[in-house]
Coordinates of C-alpha atoms (C1' of nucleotides) in Angstrom, one line a residue:
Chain T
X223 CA 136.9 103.1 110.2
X224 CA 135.2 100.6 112.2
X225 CA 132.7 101.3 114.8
X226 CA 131.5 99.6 118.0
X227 CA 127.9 100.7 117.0
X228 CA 125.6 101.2 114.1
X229 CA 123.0 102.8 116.6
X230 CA 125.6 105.6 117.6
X231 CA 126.1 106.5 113.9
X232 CA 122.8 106.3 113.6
X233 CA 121.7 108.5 116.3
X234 CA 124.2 111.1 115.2
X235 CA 123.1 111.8 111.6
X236 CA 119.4 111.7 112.7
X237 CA 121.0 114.9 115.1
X238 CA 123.2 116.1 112.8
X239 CA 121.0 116.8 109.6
X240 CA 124.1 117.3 106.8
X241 CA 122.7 118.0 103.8
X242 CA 125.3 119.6 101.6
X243 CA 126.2 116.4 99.4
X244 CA 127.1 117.8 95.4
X245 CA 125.9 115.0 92.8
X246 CA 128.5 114.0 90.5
X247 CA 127.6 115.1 87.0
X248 CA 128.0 111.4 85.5
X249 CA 125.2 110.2 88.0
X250 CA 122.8 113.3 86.8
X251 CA 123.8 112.7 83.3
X252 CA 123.3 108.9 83.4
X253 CA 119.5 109.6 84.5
X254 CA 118.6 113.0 82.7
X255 CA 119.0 110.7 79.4
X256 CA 115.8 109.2 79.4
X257 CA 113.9 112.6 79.6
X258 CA 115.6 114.7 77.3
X259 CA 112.2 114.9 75.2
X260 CA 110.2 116.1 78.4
X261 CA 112.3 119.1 79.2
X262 CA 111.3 120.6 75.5
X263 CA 110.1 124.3 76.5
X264 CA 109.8 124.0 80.1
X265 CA 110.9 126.0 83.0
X266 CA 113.5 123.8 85.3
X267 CA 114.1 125.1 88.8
X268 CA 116.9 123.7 91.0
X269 CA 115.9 124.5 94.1
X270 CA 118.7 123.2 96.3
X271 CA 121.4 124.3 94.3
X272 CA 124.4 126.4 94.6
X273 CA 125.6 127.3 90.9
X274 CA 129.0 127.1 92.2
X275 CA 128.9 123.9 93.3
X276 CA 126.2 121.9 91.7
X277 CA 126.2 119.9 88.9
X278 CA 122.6 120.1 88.3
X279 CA 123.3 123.9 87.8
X280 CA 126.2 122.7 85.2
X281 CA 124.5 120.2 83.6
X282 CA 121.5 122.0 82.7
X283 CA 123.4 125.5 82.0
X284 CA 125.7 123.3 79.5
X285 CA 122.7 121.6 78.1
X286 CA 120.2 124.5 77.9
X287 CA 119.9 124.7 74.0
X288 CA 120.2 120.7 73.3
X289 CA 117.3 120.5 75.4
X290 CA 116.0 123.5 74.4
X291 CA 114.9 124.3 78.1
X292 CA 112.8 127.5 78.2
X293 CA 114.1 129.0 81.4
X294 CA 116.3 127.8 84.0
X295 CA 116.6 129.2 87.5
X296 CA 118.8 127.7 90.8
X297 CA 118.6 128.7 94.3
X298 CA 120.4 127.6 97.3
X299 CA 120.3 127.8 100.9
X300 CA 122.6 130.0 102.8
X301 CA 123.4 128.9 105.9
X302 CA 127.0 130.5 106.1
X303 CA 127.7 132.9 103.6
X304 CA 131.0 132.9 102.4
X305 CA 132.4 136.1 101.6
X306 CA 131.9 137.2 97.9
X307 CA 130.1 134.0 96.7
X308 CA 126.7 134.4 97.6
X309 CA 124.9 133.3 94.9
X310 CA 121.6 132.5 95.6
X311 CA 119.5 132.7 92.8
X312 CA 120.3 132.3 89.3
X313 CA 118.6 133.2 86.5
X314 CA 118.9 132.3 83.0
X315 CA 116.6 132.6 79.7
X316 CA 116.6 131.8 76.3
X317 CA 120.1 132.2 74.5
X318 CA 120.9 135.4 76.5
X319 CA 124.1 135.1 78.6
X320 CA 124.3 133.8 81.9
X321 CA 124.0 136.1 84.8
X322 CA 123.0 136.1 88.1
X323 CA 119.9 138.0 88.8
X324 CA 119.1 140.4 92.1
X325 CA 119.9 138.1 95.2
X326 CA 117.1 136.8 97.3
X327 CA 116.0 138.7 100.5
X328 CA 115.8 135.5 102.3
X329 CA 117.9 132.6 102.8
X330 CA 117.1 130.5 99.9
X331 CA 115.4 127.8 102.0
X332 CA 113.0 126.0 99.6
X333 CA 110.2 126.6 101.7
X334 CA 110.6 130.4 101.9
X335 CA 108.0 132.2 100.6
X336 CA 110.0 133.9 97.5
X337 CA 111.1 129.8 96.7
X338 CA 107.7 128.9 96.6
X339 CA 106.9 131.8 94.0
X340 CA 109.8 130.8 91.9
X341 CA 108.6 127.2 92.1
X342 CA 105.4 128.0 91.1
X343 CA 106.7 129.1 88.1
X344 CA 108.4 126.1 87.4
X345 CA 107.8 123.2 84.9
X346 CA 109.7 120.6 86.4
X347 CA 111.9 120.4 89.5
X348 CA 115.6 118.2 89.1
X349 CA 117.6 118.5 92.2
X350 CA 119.1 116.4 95.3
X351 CA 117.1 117.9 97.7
X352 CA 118.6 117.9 102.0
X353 CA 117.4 114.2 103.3
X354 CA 116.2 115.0 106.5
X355 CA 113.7 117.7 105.2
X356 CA 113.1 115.0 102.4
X357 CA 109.0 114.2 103.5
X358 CA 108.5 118.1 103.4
X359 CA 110.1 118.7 99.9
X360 CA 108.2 115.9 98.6
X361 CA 105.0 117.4 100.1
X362 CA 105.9 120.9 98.8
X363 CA 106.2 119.6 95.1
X364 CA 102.9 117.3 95.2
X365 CA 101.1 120.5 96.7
X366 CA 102.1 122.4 93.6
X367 CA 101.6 120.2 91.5
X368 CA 105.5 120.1 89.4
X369 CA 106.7 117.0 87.6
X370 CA 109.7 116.5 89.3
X371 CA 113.2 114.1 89.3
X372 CA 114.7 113.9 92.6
X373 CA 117.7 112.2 94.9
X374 CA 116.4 110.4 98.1
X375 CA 117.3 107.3 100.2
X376 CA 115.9 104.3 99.7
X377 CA 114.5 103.8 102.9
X378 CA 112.4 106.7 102.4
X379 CA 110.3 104.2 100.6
X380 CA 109.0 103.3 104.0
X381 CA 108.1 106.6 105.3
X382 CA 104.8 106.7 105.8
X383 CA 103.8 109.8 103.7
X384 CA 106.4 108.7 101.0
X385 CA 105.0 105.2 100.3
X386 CA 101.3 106.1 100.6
X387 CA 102.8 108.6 97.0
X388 CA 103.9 105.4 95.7
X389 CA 101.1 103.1 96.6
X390 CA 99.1 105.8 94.7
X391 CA 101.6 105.6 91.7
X392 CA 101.8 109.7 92.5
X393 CA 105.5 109.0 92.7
X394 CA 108.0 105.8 92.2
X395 CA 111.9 105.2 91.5
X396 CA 113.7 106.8 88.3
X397 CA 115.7 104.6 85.9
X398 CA 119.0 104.2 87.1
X399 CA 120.7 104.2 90.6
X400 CA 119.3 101.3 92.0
X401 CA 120.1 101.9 95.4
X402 CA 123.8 100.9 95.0
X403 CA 126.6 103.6 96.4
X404 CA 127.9 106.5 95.0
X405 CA 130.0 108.8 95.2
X406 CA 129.4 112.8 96.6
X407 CA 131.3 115.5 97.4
X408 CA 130.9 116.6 100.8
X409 CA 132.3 120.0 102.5
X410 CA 135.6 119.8 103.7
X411 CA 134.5 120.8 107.4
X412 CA 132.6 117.4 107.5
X413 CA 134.3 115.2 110.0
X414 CA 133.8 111.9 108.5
X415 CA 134.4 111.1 104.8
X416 CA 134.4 107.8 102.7
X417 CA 137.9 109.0 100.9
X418 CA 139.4 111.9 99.5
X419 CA 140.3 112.2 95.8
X420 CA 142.4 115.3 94.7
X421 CA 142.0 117.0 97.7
X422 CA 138.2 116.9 98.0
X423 CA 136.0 115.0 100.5
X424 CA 133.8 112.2 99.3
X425 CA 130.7 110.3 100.8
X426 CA 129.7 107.2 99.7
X427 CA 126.2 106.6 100.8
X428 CA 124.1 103.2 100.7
X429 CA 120.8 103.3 99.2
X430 CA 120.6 106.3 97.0
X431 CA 117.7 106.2 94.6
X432 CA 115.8 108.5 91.9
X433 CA 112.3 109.4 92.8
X434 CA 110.4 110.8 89.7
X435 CA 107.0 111.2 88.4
X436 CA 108.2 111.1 84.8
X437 CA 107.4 108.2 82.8
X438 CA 110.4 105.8 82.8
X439 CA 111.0 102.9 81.2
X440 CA 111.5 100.7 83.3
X441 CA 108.4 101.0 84.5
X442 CA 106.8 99.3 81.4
X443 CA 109.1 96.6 81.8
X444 CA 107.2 93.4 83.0
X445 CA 109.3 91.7 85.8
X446 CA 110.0 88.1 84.3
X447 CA 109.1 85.3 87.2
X448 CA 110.0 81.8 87.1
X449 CA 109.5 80.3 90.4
X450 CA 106.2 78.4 91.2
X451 CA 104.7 78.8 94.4
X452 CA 105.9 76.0 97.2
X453 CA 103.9 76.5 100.8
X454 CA 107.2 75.6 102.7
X455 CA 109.4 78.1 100.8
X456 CA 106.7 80.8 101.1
X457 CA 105.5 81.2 104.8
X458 CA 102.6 82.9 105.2
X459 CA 102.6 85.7 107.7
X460 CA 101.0 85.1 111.4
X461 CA 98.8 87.6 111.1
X462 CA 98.2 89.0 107.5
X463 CA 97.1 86.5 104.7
X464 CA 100.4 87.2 103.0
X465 CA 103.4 85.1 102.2
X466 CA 106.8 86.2 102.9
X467 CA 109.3 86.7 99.8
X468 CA 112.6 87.6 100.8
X469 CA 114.2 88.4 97.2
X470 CA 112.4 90.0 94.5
X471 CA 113.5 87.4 92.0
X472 CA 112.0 84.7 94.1
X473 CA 108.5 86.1 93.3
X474 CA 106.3 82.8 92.4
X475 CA 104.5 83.3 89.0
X476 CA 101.7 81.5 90.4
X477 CA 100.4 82.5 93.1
X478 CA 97.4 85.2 93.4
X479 CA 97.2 86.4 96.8
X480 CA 98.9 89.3 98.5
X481 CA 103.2 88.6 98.7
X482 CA 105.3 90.7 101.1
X483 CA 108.3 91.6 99.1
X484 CA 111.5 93.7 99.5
X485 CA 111.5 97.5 99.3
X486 CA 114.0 96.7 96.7
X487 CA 110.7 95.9 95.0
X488 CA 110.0 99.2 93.6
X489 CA 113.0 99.0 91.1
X490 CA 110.9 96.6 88.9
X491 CA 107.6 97.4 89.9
X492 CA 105.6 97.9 86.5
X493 CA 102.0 99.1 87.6
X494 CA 100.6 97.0 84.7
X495 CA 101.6 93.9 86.5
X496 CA 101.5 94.3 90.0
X497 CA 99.2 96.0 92.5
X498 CA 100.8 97.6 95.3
X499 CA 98.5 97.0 98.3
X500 CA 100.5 98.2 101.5
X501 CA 103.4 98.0 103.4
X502 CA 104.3 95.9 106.7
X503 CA 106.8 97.1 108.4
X504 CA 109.3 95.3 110.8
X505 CA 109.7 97.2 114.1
X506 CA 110.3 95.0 117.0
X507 CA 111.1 91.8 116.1
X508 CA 110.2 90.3 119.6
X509 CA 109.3 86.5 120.2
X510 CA 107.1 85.9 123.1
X511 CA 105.7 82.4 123.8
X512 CA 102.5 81.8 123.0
X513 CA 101.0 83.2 126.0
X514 CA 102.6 86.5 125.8
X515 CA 104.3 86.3 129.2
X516 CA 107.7 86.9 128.7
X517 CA 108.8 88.5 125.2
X518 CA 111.9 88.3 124.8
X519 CA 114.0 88.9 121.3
X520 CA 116.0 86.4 119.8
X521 CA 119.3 87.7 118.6
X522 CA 121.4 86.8 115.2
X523 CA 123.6 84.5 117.1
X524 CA 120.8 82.9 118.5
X525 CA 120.8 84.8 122.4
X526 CA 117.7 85.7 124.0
X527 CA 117.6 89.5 125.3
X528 CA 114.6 91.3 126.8
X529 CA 112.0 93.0 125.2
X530 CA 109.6 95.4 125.5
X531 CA 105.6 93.5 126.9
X532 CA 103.7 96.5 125.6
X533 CA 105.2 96.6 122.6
X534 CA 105.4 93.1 121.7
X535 CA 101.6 91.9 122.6
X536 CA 100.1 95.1 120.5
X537 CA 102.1 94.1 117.9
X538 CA 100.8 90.5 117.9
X539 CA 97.2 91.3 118.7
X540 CA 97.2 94.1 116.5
X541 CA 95.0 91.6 113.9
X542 CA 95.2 93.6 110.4
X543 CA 95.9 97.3 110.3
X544 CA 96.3 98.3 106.7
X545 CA 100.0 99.4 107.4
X546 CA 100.9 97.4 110.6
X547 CA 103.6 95.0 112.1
X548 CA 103.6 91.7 110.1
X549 CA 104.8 88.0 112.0
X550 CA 105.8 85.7 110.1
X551 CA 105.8 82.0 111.8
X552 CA 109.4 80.3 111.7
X553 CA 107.7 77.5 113.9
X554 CA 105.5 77.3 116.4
X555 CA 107.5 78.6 119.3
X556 CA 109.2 81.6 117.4
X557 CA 108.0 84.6 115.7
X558 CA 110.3 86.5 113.0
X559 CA 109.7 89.8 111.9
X560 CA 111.3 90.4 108.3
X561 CA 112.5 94.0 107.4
X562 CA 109.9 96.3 106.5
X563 CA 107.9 94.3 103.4
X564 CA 105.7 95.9 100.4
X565 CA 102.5 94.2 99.9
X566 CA 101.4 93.0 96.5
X567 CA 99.6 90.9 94.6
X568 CA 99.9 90.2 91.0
X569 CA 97.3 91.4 88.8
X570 CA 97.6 89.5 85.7
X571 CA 96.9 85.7 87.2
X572 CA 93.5 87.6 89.5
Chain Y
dA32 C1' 93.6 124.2 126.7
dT33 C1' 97.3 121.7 128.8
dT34 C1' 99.7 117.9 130.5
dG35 C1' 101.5 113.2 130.8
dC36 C1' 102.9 109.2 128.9
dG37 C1' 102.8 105.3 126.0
dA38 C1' 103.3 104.4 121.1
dT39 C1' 105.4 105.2 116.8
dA40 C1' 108.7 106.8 113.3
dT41 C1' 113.3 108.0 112.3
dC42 C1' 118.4 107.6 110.8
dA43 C1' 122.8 110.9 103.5
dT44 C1' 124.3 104.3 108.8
dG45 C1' 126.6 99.7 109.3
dT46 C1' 126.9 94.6 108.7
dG47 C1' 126.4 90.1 106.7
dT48 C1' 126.0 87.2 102.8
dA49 C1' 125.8 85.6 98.2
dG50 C1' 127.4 85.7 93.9
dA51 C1' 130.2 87.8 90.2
Chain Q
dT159 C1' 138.3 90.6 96.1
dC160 C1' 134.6 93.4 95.1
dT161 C1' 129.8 94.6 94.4
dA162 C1' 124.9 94.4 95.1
dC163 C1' 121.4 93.5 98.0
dA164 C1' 118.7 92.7 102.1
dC165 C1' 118.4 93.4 106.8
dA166 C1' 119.7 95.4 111.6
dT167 C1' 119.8 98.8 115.5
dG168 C1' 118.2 101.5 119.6
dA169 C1' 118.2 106.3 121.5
dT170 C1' 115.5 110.2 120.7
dA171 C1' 112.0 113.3 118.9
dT172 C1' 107.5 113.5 117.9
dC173 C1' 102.8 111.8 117.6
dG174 C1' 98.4 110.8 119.5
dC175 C1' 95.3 110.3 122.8
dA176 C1' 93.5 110.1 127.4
dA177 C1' 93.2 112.5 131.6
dT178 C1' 93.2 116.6 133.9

DNA sequence: ATTGCGATATCATGTGTAGA
DNA sequence: TCTACACATGATATCGCAAT
């Protein structure tokens, strides 16, 4: 269905916080195959999961002794029981057969104290954790210290706790799922679906990535360039000693200053070749005149619309703050912001 | 300590475009 | 025609800091 707009939609699941979306086995199986090794013996806790419902629960349960896990245990968060399937903790050890252990006092949120004890007897962490309480589960795992492999949004990439993990190499993408769309069942009480296939709701979210701190392979992969760096075709930013890139492919091979590229970045970011150095973000693409009188912002079909003065002269006197709002000159009258931009520099031609 | 207010960060989203 | 990718959007909640 097509909407008038995006910002309503917008607005609406920033309010709305629905967070029961059930992976599709193929998507967990077509990532948990380049980690089989590291599960060897561990403890794997699903912390978001209803065994009923998730396929983390089934995929693990069904590959317990292949993997030869040591323990696996699921919770899930109750937020309206249904009669006679509350289920929220699972327990299951060694070869014995599955059966649910004594149900948790609380509601199963990951942050409740009897989660946390479970967690800290955990190896490893797989789940899709809720989106909007995505910075907090990050936090909680990095606190304690888990290996993990997790489901987020790609734009997460940019939040600001989030990227300073990956600017650390604490955290960065899993193998497959490069952001593309897939499919997850949703509740049938959710409103808006993307279709229904035998009788069961489907999302279809944009952007969905793995975020791991597992080694990967793709991460070892060296990202092969072939363009050589042309001033025109790389503008450099007004006020960061960057040039702009706007496709990750279009990375010159030459050139060894710092290049703001795509978030989409981080799918062939190999730490051996590139050095992540911050991240520009975007906000406010606003284009005053030189003198900073009267910012306005030029729309896609060219229209002038009012802007914000405060906003727009902080954010073009605002010199160099290690994460701030990067210009980029189109010419000498306009100034275009680029989406949000990860700063690099190559560190094989230093 | 508390308030006030400008600045900042957010969105399981939507659209446009290029290329398969 | 379809998929993958990059970018767009602005109301609202929260942050941060100065003024009380």
């Amino acid at each position: 269905m097509k909407r008038k707009s995006s910002n309503e939609d917008l607005h609406k699941a920033n309010v709305a916080k629905k967070d029961e979306f059930y992976t599709q086995l193929v998507d967990i199986e077509k990532e948990l195959k380049y980690y089989k090794k590291q599960f060897y013996g561990k403890v794997v806790y699903c912390n978001c999961d209803d065994p009923f419902e998730s396929n983390f629960f089934k995929y693990f349960a069904a590959n317990f002794n292949s993997l030869g896990l040591k323990k696996l245990i699921t919770t899930s968060y109750n937020k309206s029981p249904i009669a006679g399937r509350q289920l929220p903790l699972f327990e299951m050890e060694g070869l014995k057969p599955i059966k649910p252990s004594a149900p948790l006092k609380d509601n199963g949120d990951f942050r409740s104290e009897e989660c946390i004890k479970l967690l800290k007897e955990a190896d490893i962490v797989v789940t899709n954790p809720p989106f909007s309480l995505f910075r907090e589960y990050v936090t909680q795992l990095v606190e304690h210290k888990k290996k993990f492999l997790i489901m987020g949004n790609q734009n997460a990439i940019t939040y600001k706790e989030i990227f300073k993990l990956i600017k650390e190499n604490k955290m960065w993408l899993g193998q497959s799922l490069n952001g593309k769309n897939i499919l997850f069942q949703i509740p049938d009480y959710y409103e808006s679906y993307y279709k229904i296939i035998d009788g069961k709701k489907y999302a279809f979210p944009k952007g969905v990535v793995w975020f791991t701190n597992f080694d990967v392979p793709k991460r070892s992969e060296e990202l092969v360039l072939y363009k050589k760096y042309d001033k025109k075709e790389y503008p450099k930013f007004d006020n960061y000693d960057a040039i702009n890139i706007d496709r990750t492919e279009q990375i010159p091979m030459d050139y060894t200053g710092v290049m703001g590229v795509p978030i989409t970045f981080l799918h062939k970011y190999n730490p051996d070749q590139f050095e992540i150095v911050g991240l520009g973000n975007s906000r406010d693409n606003f284009t005053p005149n030189k003198n900073y009188q009267n910012p306005y912002k030029i729309l896609r079909d060219g229209t002038k619309q009012n802007g914000n003065a405060i906003n727009c002269v902080l954010a073009i006197e605002s010199k160099i703050k290690p994460d701030g709002i990067y210009y980029i000159s189109d010419n000498s009258k306009y100034l275009i912001a680029p989406y949000a931009r990860i700063l690099i520099r190559n560190k094989k031609i230093i």
